[in-house]
Amino acid sequence: MRPENAPDHAGRFGEFGGRFVPEALMRALDELERAWEKARADASFGHELDALLDTVVGRPTPLYEAKRFSERAGARVLLKREDLAHTGAHKINNTLGQVLLAARMGKKRVIAETGAGQHGVATATAAAYFGLPCVVYMGATDVGRQHLNVVRMELLGAQVVPVEAGSATLKDAINEALRDWVANVEDTHYVIGSVVGPHPYPEIVAALQTVIGNEARAQCHELTGGLPDEVVACVGGGSNAAGLFRGFYRDESVALVGVEAAGEGLNGRHGASITKGTPGVLHGARSLVLQDDEGLIAHAHSISAGLDYPGVGPEHAWLAATGRARYESATDEEALEAFRILGETEGILPALEPAHALAYVLRGKTEGTVLVGLSGRGDKDVATVASALDG
Amino acid sequence: MTALLDHLETARSAGRKLLVPYLVAGIPDVAGFPRALETVAAVADAVEVGLPYSDPLMDGPVIASASERAIRSGVGPLSALELASTATTTCPRIAMTYYNPIHRVGEPEFCRVAAAAGFTGIIVPDIPVEESASLRSAAAEHDLAWVPLVAPTSSAERVKSIAATATGFIYAVSTLGVTGARTSLSERAAPVVAACRAASDLPVLVGIGVSTPEQAREASVSADGVVVGSAVVRHVLERGAEAAAEWLASVRTALDA
């Protein structure tokens, strides 16, 4: 049975999603869809993936009660510690699943885009594990601000290609990866890192990340004897939020809150595609995007490279439209403050992306138990934070 | 029959191979574009006008950077239509645009504006046949010919359903990859053309990766003609529209040989 939040046969979440790509990619997407359906129905795929999640990723990740942070937030705050997953973020849940699938499909090469570099590192890791060559496209701006991850990817054997076009960030890295894929579609699998892109990607990535929500729900029961009142996650493309939300989708008492990047403020440069965007087609799917009156895609801005994206996964656009989830936003400044507070109160440096979710929680508008997706660790952001605090 | 198809069929029935150059609207610059369009149109059977877009994922570096340059000078996808309408030529103009600008202004409105600006057809490289029905009807209402793309990876079944939607010509993508010059014509060009032929009587033009007179002639052995893009754009940017027209004349000669 298809869960209520899975897309229909055309890959639609309500009016969002679908497949808007060059004809050259249609066969590959059809093949991927069939391979994915087959893998899902095949118990051996599930067992193999579970074993990888146990031994490579180190799952389950803990659900951690942030007691001192809770005092600051005025609510009982539980953190789903994806920052403790191998490579330091939730991205690896998806890349191991996709590269396992690619290997089963007989693909000889994988490519990926990356914003903050976490997805690139996770793809390079999975590619190394399976012995496949890996090319990662990364906006030149991000290559500069996430240098640590560039070095990590290269040490893992991947080739990192800086992309100078457009805003030289995640959006442009995806364009370049799609161009590579159009040219090499027959032997290459494109490992998309978020719940974006043409069908079936948004569904594949969300399904592979649902392990976060399923674990968190069971762990919350164990820890508190019940469900959280709110589940909060940051949203760029929205993969960690989709994975977390899917675990609680049917629990109507649980409020789902996505937190977008308000950047310099919602009237300035930002990455809040749901809060401020309009329906559009970007990277192969219909969703909410930041664009001008002629349909030119805007340059987004966020201090966190992972949220610096002018679009969002169609599942989130749909969850917002149906009202099942609510979307808030936090500015660069609020995220920096939350980053600092979590370090001081809990001894945890979060990535700047989930720092946005923490910033929302720190507003004190939440009551009861709040479960926050701590999607990644902050080592990669230390230089950015240091220069922002100095500035 | 659309006006574009009528025009192309007249040439084809006279035994002429079709030459369709591509220009990015707004290059070499805003003021120079209408003249560049006229100059190139003088040696063309139809001209494809690329509407500048922020995320041109089917385009290689030459066209992508030309597009970025046009946008920086204030030419967006809609204003490009207007700019192109100021050129004086009887040569049919076909708009090439990514789907989002159409989606943004609305399919019927986009087609209305394009037709009012004198365009006779549209090419949308990022919308598959499954998603294009409403746009095709809107185009038909404004006598805009629909020019679909067929790829080397398209199955025979897909070629059939894509070809059935064509009302201008069929754009046979010669190679896997984005726009830009190649050292030789892909060996996949001929099979794609054959698949289109098997599915339709409409003109079949080979595009993407046709960048020399020799490649144009080779492609037109089986096809009805060629679309040349990056090579034209590069000529216009580096040496001017007159030089681009001269180069196109050499392609014309090769096609006629």
CSV table of C-alpha atoms in Angstrom, one decimal, chain A residues 10 12 17-28 30 164-167 171-172 175 178-180 182-186 278-284 286-287 289 291-298, chain B residues 52-60 64 68 71 74-80 99-105 125-131 149-155 158-159 162 173 176-178 188:
chain,number,residue,atom,x,y,z
A,10,ALA,CA,3.2,10.7,-12.5
A,12,ARG,CA,2.9,14.3,-8.3
A,17,GLY,CA,6.4,17.3,-8.5
A,18,GLY,CA,6.3,15.6,-11.9
A,19,ARG,CA,9.0,15.3,-14.5
A,20,PHE,CA,10.2,18.3,-16.5
A,21,VAL,CA,13.4,17.2,-18.1
A,22,PRO,CA,15.0,17.0,-21.5
A,23,GLU,CA,13.8,14.0,-23.5
A,24,ALA,CA,17.4,12.5,-23.3
A,25,LEU,CA,16.8,11.8,-19.6
A,26,MET,CA,13.4,10.2,-19.8
A,27,ARG,CA,14.7,6.7,-20.4
A,28,ALA,CA,17.1,6.9,-17.5
A,30,ASP,CA,12.0,5.4,-16.3
A,164,GLU,CA,31.3,29.3,-11.8
A,165,ALA,CA,28.0,29.8,-13.6
A,166,GLY,CA,25.0,31.8,-12.2
A,167,SER,CA,25.2,32.3,-8.5
A,171,LYS,CA,21.4,25.7,-7.8
A,172,ASP,CA,24.2,25.9,-10.4
A,175,ASN,CA,22.5,22.4,-13.4
A,178,LEU,CA,22.3,17.5,-14.9
A,179,ARG,CA,24.4,18.5,-17.9
A,180,ASP,CA,26.9,15.8,-17.1
A,182,VAL,CA,22.5,14.2,-20.1
A,183,ALA,CA,25.9,13.5,-21.7
A,184,ASN,CA,26.6,10.3,-19.8
A,185,VAL,CA,23.2,9.0,-18.9
A,186,GLU,CA,23.8,5.4,-20.1
A,278,THR,CA,5.7,31.1,-6.2
A,279,PRO,CA,4.9,28.0,-8.3
A,280,GLY,CA,7.5,27.3,-10.8
A,281,VAL,CA,9.6,24.6,-12.5
A,282,LEU,CA,13.2,24.2,-11.3
A,283,HIS,CA,15.5,21.2,-11.7
A,284,GLY,CA,12.9,18.9,-13.2
A,286,ARG,CA,7.1,21.8,-10.2
A,287,SER,CA,7.3,23.3,-6.8
A,289,VAL,CA,10.6,28.7,-6.3
A,291,GLN,CA,11.8,33.8,-9.3
A,292,ASP,CA,11.1,37.1,-11.0
A,293,ASP,CA,8.0,38.1,-13.1
A,294,GLU,CA,9.6,36.6,-16.2
A,295,GLY,CA,10.4,33.3,-14.6
A,296,LEU,CA,14.1,33.9,-14.1
A,297,ILE,CA,15.3,32.0,-11.0
A,298,ALA,CA,16.5,34.3,-8.2
B,52,PRO,CA,17.8,34.1,-22.2
B,53,TYR,CA,17.2,32.0,-19.1
B,54,SER,CA,18.9,31.8,-15.7
B,55,ASP,CA,19.2,28.0,-15.6
B,56,PRO,CA,19.8,26.7,-19.2
B,57,LEU,CA,20.5,23.1,-18.4
B,58,MET,CA,20.5,21.8,-22.0
B,59,ASP,CA,23.1,24.4,-23.0
B,60,GLY,CA,26.9,24.2,-23.0
B,64,ALA,CA,24.9,29.5,-21.4
B,68,GLU,CA,23.9,35.1,-18.8
B,71,ILE,CA,20.2,38.7,-18.8
B,74,GLY,CA,18.4,43.4,-19.1
B,75,VAL,CA,17.0,41.0,-21.6
B,76,GLY,CA,14.7,38.4,-20.0
B,77,PRO,CA,12.6,35.7,-21.7
B,78,LEU,CA,9.6,37.9,-22.2
B,79,SER,CA,11.4,41.1,-23.2
B,80,ALA,CA,13.4,39.0,-25.6
B,99,TYR,CA,9.6,25.8,-19.6
B,100,ASN,CA,9.6,27.9,-16.4
B,101,PRO,CA,9.2,31.3,-18.1
B,102,ILE,CA,6.1,29.9,-19.9
B,103,HIS,CA,4.8,28.5,-16.7
B,104,ARG,CA,5.4,31.7,-14.9
B,105,VAL,CA,3.3,33.9,-17.3
B,125,PRO,CA,13.7,21.5,-24.4
B,126,ASP,CA,12.8,20.6,-20.9
B,127,ILE,CA,9.2,19.5,-21.2
B,128,PRO,CA,8.5,15.8,-22.1
B,129,VAL,CA,5.6,14.8,-24.2
B,130,GLU,CA,3.7,13.6,-21.1
B,131,GLU,CA,3.6,17.1,-19.7
B,149,LEU,CA,12.9,17.0,-29.5
B,150,VAL,CA,13.8,13.4,-30.0
B,151,ALA,CA,16.9,12.0,-28.3
B,152,PRO,CA,19.2,9.1,-29.0
B,153,THR,CA,17.8,7.5,-25.9
B,154,SER,CA,14.1,7.7,-27.0
B,155,SER,CA,12.5,4.3,-27.5
B,158,ARG,CA,8.4,7.4,-27.5
B,159,VAL,CA,9.6,8.6,-30.9
B,162,ILE,CA,6.6,12.6,-29.7
B,173,VAL,CA,19.1,15.5,-31.1
B,176,LEU,CA,23.8,12.8,-25.8
B,177,GLY,CA,24.9,16.0,-24.2
B,178,VAL,CA,24.4,19.7,-24.1
B,188,ARG,CA,24.0,8.3,-33.4
